[in-house]
JSON list of C-alpha atoms in Angstrom, two decimals:
[
{"chain": "I", "resi": 6, "resn": "MET", "atom": "CA", "xyz": [8.91, -7.95, -23.10]},
{"chain": "I", "resi": 7, "resn": "THR", "atom": "CA", "xyz": [7.26, -6.59, -19.98]},
{"chain": "I", "resi": 8, "resn": "VAL", "atom": "CA", "xyz": [8.45, -3.17, -18.81]},
{"chain": "I", "resi": 9, "resn": "THR", "atom": "CA", "xyz": [8.35, -2.64, -15.05]},
{"chain": "I", "resi": 10, "resn": "ALA", "atom": "CA", "xyz": [8.39, 0.60, -13.11]},
{"chain": "I", "resi": 11, "resn": "LEU", "atom": "CA", "xyz": [11.55, 1.73, -11.37]},
{"chain": "I", "resi": 12, "resn": "PRO", "atom": "CA", "xyz": [11.53, 1.17, -7.59]},
{"chain": "I", "resi": 13, "resn": "ALA", "atom": "CA", "xyz": [10.50, 3.92, -5.18]},
{"chain": "I", "resi": 14, "resn": "LYS", "atom": "CA", "xyz": [14.09, 4.51, -4.09]},
{"chain": "I", "resi": 15, "resn": "LEU", "atom": "CA", "xyz": [16.10, 5.53, -7.13]},
{"chain": "I", "resi": 16, "resn": "ALA", "atom": "CA", "xyz": [19.80, 4.89, -7.60]},
{"chain": "I", "resi": 17, "resn": "GLY", "atom": "CA", "xyz": [22.21, 7.79, -7.89]},
{"chain": "I", "resi": 18, "resn": "PRO", "atom": "CA", "xyz": [22.66, 11.03, -6.02]},
{"chain": "I", "resi": 19, "resn": "PRO", "atom": "CA", "xyz": [19.80, 12.27, -3.83]},
{"chain": "I", "resi": 20, "resn": "LEU", "atom": "CA", "xyz": [17.05, 14.24, -5.53]},
{"chain": "I", "resi": 21, "resn": "SER", "atom": "CA", "xyz": [16.40, 17.86, -4.56]},
{"chain": "I", "resi": 22, "resn": "ASP", "atom": "CA", "xyz": [13.14, 18.41, -2.66]},
{"chain": "I", "resi": 23, "resn": "ARG", "atom": "CA", "xyz": [11.52, 19.81, -5.82]},
{"chain": "I", "resi": 24, "resn": "GLU", "atom": "CA", "xyz": [12.66, 16.79, -7.87]},
{"chain": "I", "resi": 25, "resn": "ALA", "atom": "CA", "xyz": [11.58, 14.34, -5.16]},
{"chain": "I", "resi": 26, "resn": "VAL", "atom": "CA", "xyz": [8.08, 15.84, -4.98]},
{"chain": "I", "resi": 27, "resn": "ALA", "atom": "CA", "xyz": [7.70, 15.68, -8.76]},
{"chain": "I", "resi": 28, "resn": "ASP", "atom": "CA", "xyz": [8.99, 12.09, -8.69]},
{"chain": "I", "resi": 29, "resn": "ILE", "atom": "CA", "xyz": [6.32, 10.90, -6.23]},
{"chain": "I", "resi": 30, "resn": "CYS", "atom": "CA", "xyz": [3.64, 12.33, -8.51]},
{"chain": "I", "resi": 31, "resn": "TYR", "atom": "CA", "xyz": [5.07, 10.45, -11.49]},
{"chain": "I", "resi": 32, "resn": "ALA", "atom": "CA", "xyz": [5.47, 7.30, -9.37]},
{"chain": "I", "resi": 33, "resn": "SER", "atom": "CA", "xyz": [1.87, 7.40, -8.13]},
{"chain": "I", "resi": 34, "resn": "PHE", "atom": "CA", "xyz": [0.57, 7.22, -11.70]},
{"chain": "I", "resi": 35, "resn": "ALA", "atom": "CA", "xyz": [3.29, 4.79, -12.84]},
{"chain": "I", "resi": 36, "resn": "SER", "atom": "CA", "xyz": [2.03, 2.48, -10.08]},
{"chain": "I", "resi": 37, "resn": "LEU", "atom": "CA", "xyz": [-1.35, 2.33, -11.84]},
{"chain": "I", "resi": 38, "resn": "ASP", "atom": "CA", "xyz": [0.16, 1.84, -15.29]},
{"chain": "I", "resi": 39, "resn": "HIS", "atom": "CA", "xyz": [2.34, -1.02, -14.05]},
{"chain": "I", "resi": 40, "resn": "GLY", "atom": "CA", "xyz": [-0.07, -2.51, -11.49]},
{"chain": "I", "resi": 41, "resn": "ASP", "atom": "CA", "xyz": [2.59, -1.93, -8.80]},
{"chain": "I", "resi": 42, "resn": "GLU", "atom": "CA", "xyz": [0.87, -1.72, -5.42]},
{"chain": "I", "resi": 43, "resn": "GLN", "atom": "CA", "xyz": [4.16, -1.50, -3.54]},
{"chain": "I", "resi": 44, "resn": "LEU", "atom": "CA", "xyz": [5.17, 1.58, -5.55]},
{"chain": "I", "resi": 45, "resn": "LEU", "atom": "CA", "xyz": [1.83, 3.27, -4.84]},
{"chain": "I", "resi": 46, "resn": "MET", "atom": "CA", "xyz": [2.04, 2.61, -1.10]},
{"chain": "I", "resi": 47, "resn": "SER", "atom": "CA", "xyz": [5.60, 3.95, -1.00]},
{"chain": "I", "resi": 48, "resn": "VAL", "atom": "CA", "xyz": [4.57, 7.40, -2.27]},
{"chain": "I", "resi": 49, "resn": "VAL", "atom": "CA", "xyz": [1.34, 8.10, -0.32]},
{"chain": "I", "resi": 50, "resn": "THR", "atom": "CA", "xyz": [0.72, 8.74, 3.37]},
{"chain": "I", "resi": 51, "resn": "PRO", "atom": "CA", "xyz": [-1.42, 6.23, 5.27]},
{"chain": "I", "resi": 52, "resn": "ASP", "atom": "CA", "xyz": [-4.05, 8.99, 5.73]},
{"chain": "I", "resi": 53, "resn": "ILE", "atom": "CA", "xyz": [-4.01, 10.38, 2.17]},
{"chain": "I", "resi": 54, "resn": "HIS", "atom": "CA", "xyz": [-7.20, 12.16, 1.10]},
{"chain": "I", "resi": 55, "resn": "THR", "atom": "CA", "xyz": [-8.09, 12.17, -2.60]},
{"chain": "I", "resi": 56, "resn": "PHE", "atom": "CA", "xyz": [-10.90, 13.52, -4.73]},
{"chain": "I", "resi": 57, "resn": "ILE", "atom": "CA", "xyz": [-10.25, 12.21, -8.24]},
{"chain": "I", "resi": 58, "resn": "ALA", "atom": "CA", "xyz": [-12.80, 11.97, -11.05]},
{"chain": "I", "resi": 59, "resn": "GLY", "atom": "CA", "xyz": [-15.63, 12.61, -8.58]},
{"chain": "I", "resi": 60, "resn": "LYS", "atom": "CA", "xyz": [-14.51, 9.80, -6.27]},
{"chain": "I", "resi": 61, "resn": "THR", "atom": "CA", "xyz": [-13.37, 10.47, -2.68]},
{"chain": "I", "resi": 62, "resn": "CYS", "atom": "CA", "xyz": [-10.85, 8.24, -0.94]},
{"chain": "I", "resi": 63, "resn": "ASP", "atom": "CA", "xyz": [-9.86, 8.58, 2.70]},
{"chain": "I", "resi": 64, "resn": "GLY", "atom": "CA", "xyz": [-6.66, 6.72, 3.49]},
{"chain": "I", "resi": 65, "resn": "ALA", "atom": "CA", "xyz": [-4.25, 4.54, 1.55]},
{"chain": "I", "resi": 66, "resn": "ALA", "atom": "CA", "xyz": [-6.38, 1.41, 2.01]},
{"chain": "I", "resi": 67, "resn": "ASP", "atom": "CA", "xyz": [-9.42, 3.20, 0.55]},
{"chain": "I", "resi": 68, "resn": "LEU", "atom": "CA", "xyz": [-7.32, 4.50, -2.38]},
{"chain": "I", "resi": 69, "resn": "LYS", "atom": "CA", "xyz": [-6.10, 0.98, -3.06]},
{"chain": "I", "resi": 70, "resn": "ALA", "atom": "CA", "xyz": [-9.62, -0.49, -2.94]},
{"chain": "I", "resi": 71, "resn": "LYS", "atom": "CA", "xyz": [-11.38, 2.20, -5.00]},
{"chain": "I", "resi": 72, "resn": "VAL", "atom": "CA", "xyz": [-8.70, 3.17, -7.52]},
{"chain": "I", "resi": 73, "resn": "PHE", "atom": "CA", "xyz": [-5.71, 0.82, -7.65]},
{"chain": "I", "resi": 74, "resn": "ASP", "atom": "CA", "xyz": [-7.70, -2.45, -7.49]},
{"chain": "I", "resi": 75, "resn": "HIS", "atom": "CA", "xyz": [-9.80, -1.19, -10.39]},
{"chain": "I", "resi": 76, "resn": "VAL", "atom": "CA", "xyz": [-7.65, 1.01, -12.63]},
{"chain": "I", "resi": 77, "resn": "GLY", "atom": "CA", "xyz": [-4.27, -0.47, -11.70]},
{"chain": "I", "resi": 78, "resn": "VAL", "atom": "CA", "xyz": [-5.36, -4.11, -11.93]},
{"chain": "I", "resi": 79, "resn": "LYS", "atom": "CA", "xyz": [-8.34, -4.41, -14.29]},
{"chain": "I", "resi": 80, "resn": "LEU", "atom": "CA", "xyz": [-7.37, -1.99, -17.06]},
{"chain": "I", "resi": 81, "resn": "ASP", "atom": "CA", "xyz": [-4.40, -1.31, -19.31]},
{"chain": "I", "resi": 82, "resn": "THR", "atom": "CA", "xyz": [-3.50, 2.35, -18.75]},
{"chain": "I", "resi": 83, "resn": "VAL", "atom": "CA", "xyz": [-1.01, 5.01, -19.66]},
{"chain": "I", "resi": 84, "resn": "HIS", "atom": "CA", "xyz": [-0.98, 8.29, -17.72]},
{"chain": "I", "resi": 85, "resn": "TYR", "atom": "CA", "xyz": [0.88, 11.32, -19.08]},
{"chain": "I", "resi": 86, "resn": "LEU", "atom": "CA", "xyz": [1.75, 14.09, -16.63]},
{"chain": "I", "resi": 87, "resn": "THR", "atom": "CA", "xyz": [2.85, 17.50, -17.90]},
{"chain": "I", "resi": 88, "resn": "ASN", "atom": "CA", "xyz": [3.11, 21.19, -16.99]},
{"chain": "I", "resi": 89, "resn": "MET", "atom": "CA", "xyz": [4.20, 20.20, -13.48]},
{"chain": "I", "resi": 90, "resn": "ARG", "atom": "CA", "xyz": [4.92, 23.01, -11.02]},
{"chain": "I", "resi": 91, "resn": "VAL", "atom": "CA", "xyz": [6.25, 22.26, -7.54]},
{"chain": "I", "resi": 92, "resn": "SER", "atom": "CA", "xyz": [6.25, 24.74, -4.67]},
{"chain": "I", "resi": 93, "resn": "VAL", "atom": "CA", "xyz": [8.32, 23.62, -1.68]},
{"chain": "I", "resi": 94, "resn": "ASP", "atom": "CA", "xyz": [6.38, 25.69, 0.84]},
{"chain": "I", "resi": 95, "resn": "THR", "atom": "CA", "xyz": [8.34, 24.65, 3.97]},
{"chain": "I", "resi": 96, "resn": "PRO", "atom": "CA", "xyz": [11.09, 22.09, 4.57]},
{"chain": "I", "resi": 97, "resn": "THR", "atom": "CA", "xyz": [8.35, 19.46, 5.14]},
{"chain": "I", "resi": 98, "resn": "ALA", "atom": "CA", "xyz": [5.41, 20.60, 2.99]},
{"chain": "I", "resi": 99, "resn": "ALA", "atom": "CA", "xyz": [4.95, 21.11, -0.74]},
{"chain": "I", "resi": 100, "resn": "THR", "atom": "CA", "xyz": [2.20, 21.84, -3.24]},
{"chain": "I", "resi": 101, "resn": "VAL", "atom": "CA", "xyz": [2.13, 20.51, -6.81]},
{"chain": "I", "resi": 102, "resn": "THR", "atom": "CA", "xyz": [-0.03, 21.23, -9.83]},
{"chain": "I", "resi": 103, "resn": "PHE", "atom": "CA", "xyz": [0.05, 19.46, -13.18]},
{"chain": "I", "resi": 104, "resn": "ALA", "atom": "CA", "xyz": [-2.07, 18.42, -16.13]},
{"chain": "I", "resi": 105, "resn": "ALA", "atom": "CA", "xyz": [-2.71, 14.75, -16.85]},
{"chain": "I", "resi": 106, "resn": "GLN", "atom": "CA", "xyz": [-4.02, 12.75, -19.77]},
{"chain": "I", "resi": 107, "resn": "ALA", "atom": "CA", "xyz": [-5.06, 9.19, -19.01]},
{"chain": "I", "resi": 108, "resn": "VAL", "atom": "CA", "xyz": [-5.70, 6.51, -21.61]},
{"chain": "I", "resi": 109, "resn": "HIS", "atom": "CA", "xyz": [-7.70, 3.56, -20.24]},
{"chain": "I", "resi": 110, "resn": "CYS", "atom": "CA", "xyz": [-8.02, 0.41, -22.35]},
{"chain": "I", "resi": 111, "resn": "ARG", "atom": "CA", "xyz": [-9.78, -2.88, -22.02]},
{"chain": "I", "resi": 112, "resn": "PRO", "atom": "CA", "xyz": [-7.06, -5.44, -21.19]},
{"chain": "I", "resi": 113, "resn": "GLY", "atom": "CA", "xyz": [-5.18, -6.55, -24.28]},
{"chain": "I", "resi": 114, "resn": "LYS", "atom": "CA", "xyz": [-7.41, -4.49, -26.60]},
{"chain": "I", "resi": 115, "resn": "GLY", "atom": "CA", "xyz": [-5.36, -1.29, -26.91]},
{"chain": "I", "resi": 116, "resn": "SER", "atom": "CA", "xyz": [-4.25, -1.94, -30.48]},
{"chain": "I", "resi": 117, "resn": "GLU", "atom": "CA", "xyz": [-7.70, -2.88, -31.72]},
{"chain": "I", "resi": 118, "resn": "PRO", "atom": "CA", "xyz": [-10.01, -0.28, -33.27]},
{"chain": "I", "resi": 119, "resn": "GLY", "atom": "CA", "xyz": [-13.44, 0.29, -31.87]},
{"chain": "I", "resi": 120, "resn": "PRO", "atom": "CA", "xyz": [-14.82, 1.00, -28.42]},
{"chain": "I", "resi": 121, "resn": "ASN", "atom": "CA", "xyz": [-11.85, -0.18, -26.38]},
{"chain": "I", "resi": 122, "resn": "LYS", "atom": "CA", "xyz": [-10.51, 3.10, -24.99]},
{"chain": "I", "resi": 123, "resn": "TYR", "atom": "CA", "xyz": [-11.57, 5.90, -22.68]},
{"chain": "I", "resi": 124, "resn": "THR", "atom": "CA", "xyz": [-9.30, 8.95, -22.49]},
{"chain": "I", "resi": 125, "resn": "THR", "atom": "CA", "xyz": [-9.52, 11.82, -20.02]},
{"chain": "I", "resi": 126, "resn": "GLY", "atom": "CA", "xyz": [-7.81, 15.14, -19.43]},
{"chain": "I", "resi": 127, "resn": "ALA", "atom": "CA", "xyz": [-7.55, 16.73, -16.00]},
{"chain": "I", "resi": 128, "resn": "HIS", "atom": "CA", "xyz": [-5.79, 19.30, -13.87]},
{"chain": "I", "resi": 129, "resn": "TYR", "atom": "CA", "xyz": [-4.42, 18.12, -10.51]},
{"chain": "I", "resi": 130, "resn": "ARG", "atom": "CA", "xyz": [-3.44, 19.84, -7.29]},
{"chain": "I", "resi": 131, "resn": "CYS", "atom": "CA", "xyz": [-1.60, 17.77, -4.70]},
{"chain": "I", "resi": 132, "resn": "ALA", "atom": "CA", "xyz": [-0.06, 18.27, -1.28]},
{"chain": "I", "resi": 133, "resn": "ALA", "atom": "CA", "xyz": [3.05, 16.43, -0.17]},
{"chain": "I", "resi": 134, "resn": "VAL", "atom": "CA", "xyz": [4.69, 16.06, 3.22]},
{"chain": "I", "resi": 135, "resn": "LYS", "atom": "CA", "xyz": [8.21, 15.06, 4.18]},
{"chain": "I", "resi": 136, "resn": "ALA", "atom": "CA", "xyz": [8.73, 12.76, 7.17]},
{"chain": "I", "resi": 137, "resn": "ASP", "atom": "CA", "xyz": [11.91, 10.91, 8.07]},
{"chain": "I", "resi": 138, "resn": "GLY", "atom": "CA", "xyz": [13.55, 12.36, 4.96]},
{"chain": "I", "resi": 139, "resn": "VAL", "atom": "CA", "xyz": [10.94, 10.92, 2.55]},
{"chain": "I", "resi": 140, "resn": "TRP", "atom": "CA", "xyz": [8.33, 12.86, 0.57]},
{"chain": "I", "resi": 141, "resn": "ARG", "atom": "CA", "xyz": [4.83, 11.35, 0.24]},
{"chain": "I", "resi": 142, "resn": "LEU", "atom": "CA", "xyz": [1.54, 12.58, -1.21]},
{"chain": "I", "resi": 143, "resn": "SER", "atom": "CA", "xyz": [-1.00, 13.51, 1.47]},
{"chain": "I", "resi": 144, "resn": "GLU", "atom": "CA", "xyz": [-3.72, 15.02, -0.76]},
{"chain": "I", "resi": 145, "resn": "MET", "atom": "CA", "xyz": [-4.71, 14.74, -4.42]},
{"chain": "I", "resi": 146, "resn": "GLU", "atom": "CA", "xyz": [-7.55, 16.55, -6.14]},
{"chain": "I", "resi": 147, "resn": "SER", "atom": "CA", "xyz": [-8.49, 16.58, -9.80]},
{"chain": "I", "resi": 148, "resn": "ASN", "atom": "CA", "xyz": [-10.66, 18.70, -12.04]},
{"chain": "I", "resi": 149, "resn": "HIS", "atom": "CA", "xyz": [-11.51, 16.53, -15.04]},
{"chain": "I", "resi": 150, "resn": "LEU", "atom": "CA", "xyz": [-11.99, 18.80, -18.04]},
{"chain": "I", "resi": 151, "resn": "TRP", "atom": "CA", "xyz": [-12.79, 16.43, -20.88]},
{"chain": "I", "resi": 152, "resn": "ALA", "atom": "CA", "xyz": [-13.26, 12.81, -21.87]},
{"chain": "I", "resi": 153, "resn": "ASP", "atom": "CA", "xyz": [-13.39, 10.90, -25.12]},
{"chain": "I", "resi": 154, "resn": "GLY", "atom": "CA", "xyz": [-14.26, 7.32, -25.98]},
{"chain": "I", "resi": 155, "resn": "ASP", "atom": "CA", "xyz": [-16.33, 4.60, -24.40]},
{"chain": "I", "resi": 156, "resn": "ARG", "atom": "CA", "xyz": [-16.98, 5.35, -20.71]},
{"chain": "I", "resi": 157, "resn": "SER", "atom": "CA", "xyz": [-18.02, 1.72, -20.13]},
{"chain": "I", "resi": 158, "resn": "VAL", "atom": "CA", "xyz": [-14.30, 0.81, -20.39]},
{"chain": "I", "resi": 159, "resn": "MET", "atom": "CA", "xyz": [-14.00, 2.12, -16.80]},
{"chain": "I", "resi": 160, "resn": "LYS", "atom": "CA", "xyz": [-16.19, -0.74, -15.57]},
{"chain": "I", "resi": 161, "resn": "GLY", "atom": "CA", "xyz": [-13.20, -3.03, -16.20]},
{"chain": "I", "resi": 162, "resn": "VAL", "atom": "CA", "xyz": [-13.50, -6.69, -16.98]}
]
């Protein structure tokens, strides 16, 4: 059975600003784990700036080309986000920090022993903006603290 990510717009009562900002962080990484480009584009601004794992992306199209098309399409991944703190700084701006662990696997090889995985741990700081009632990530920066496994997994297939 294939598990798919929930859509960007969730059912039920509206989320608080703090919950909505946390949700877009979760959704951005869920988009990679599920290969869901539409989900990614729904939670980032067109001009997002990122500096993740030493790689700079300027704009959503650049993020898609450099990160999503590689990690979200060519690898099996699971990203765990924890210790999330959200500061709603103004009615339309927020700052978020969290820790993340990312497990990257060669496609279909996650259950096999051997050099099929590359795992990283990082701290993130993100900025989010609210426009037309919707929160989106405008900046993401990571400080990768450790890695374990076969780095060549990141080259994809």
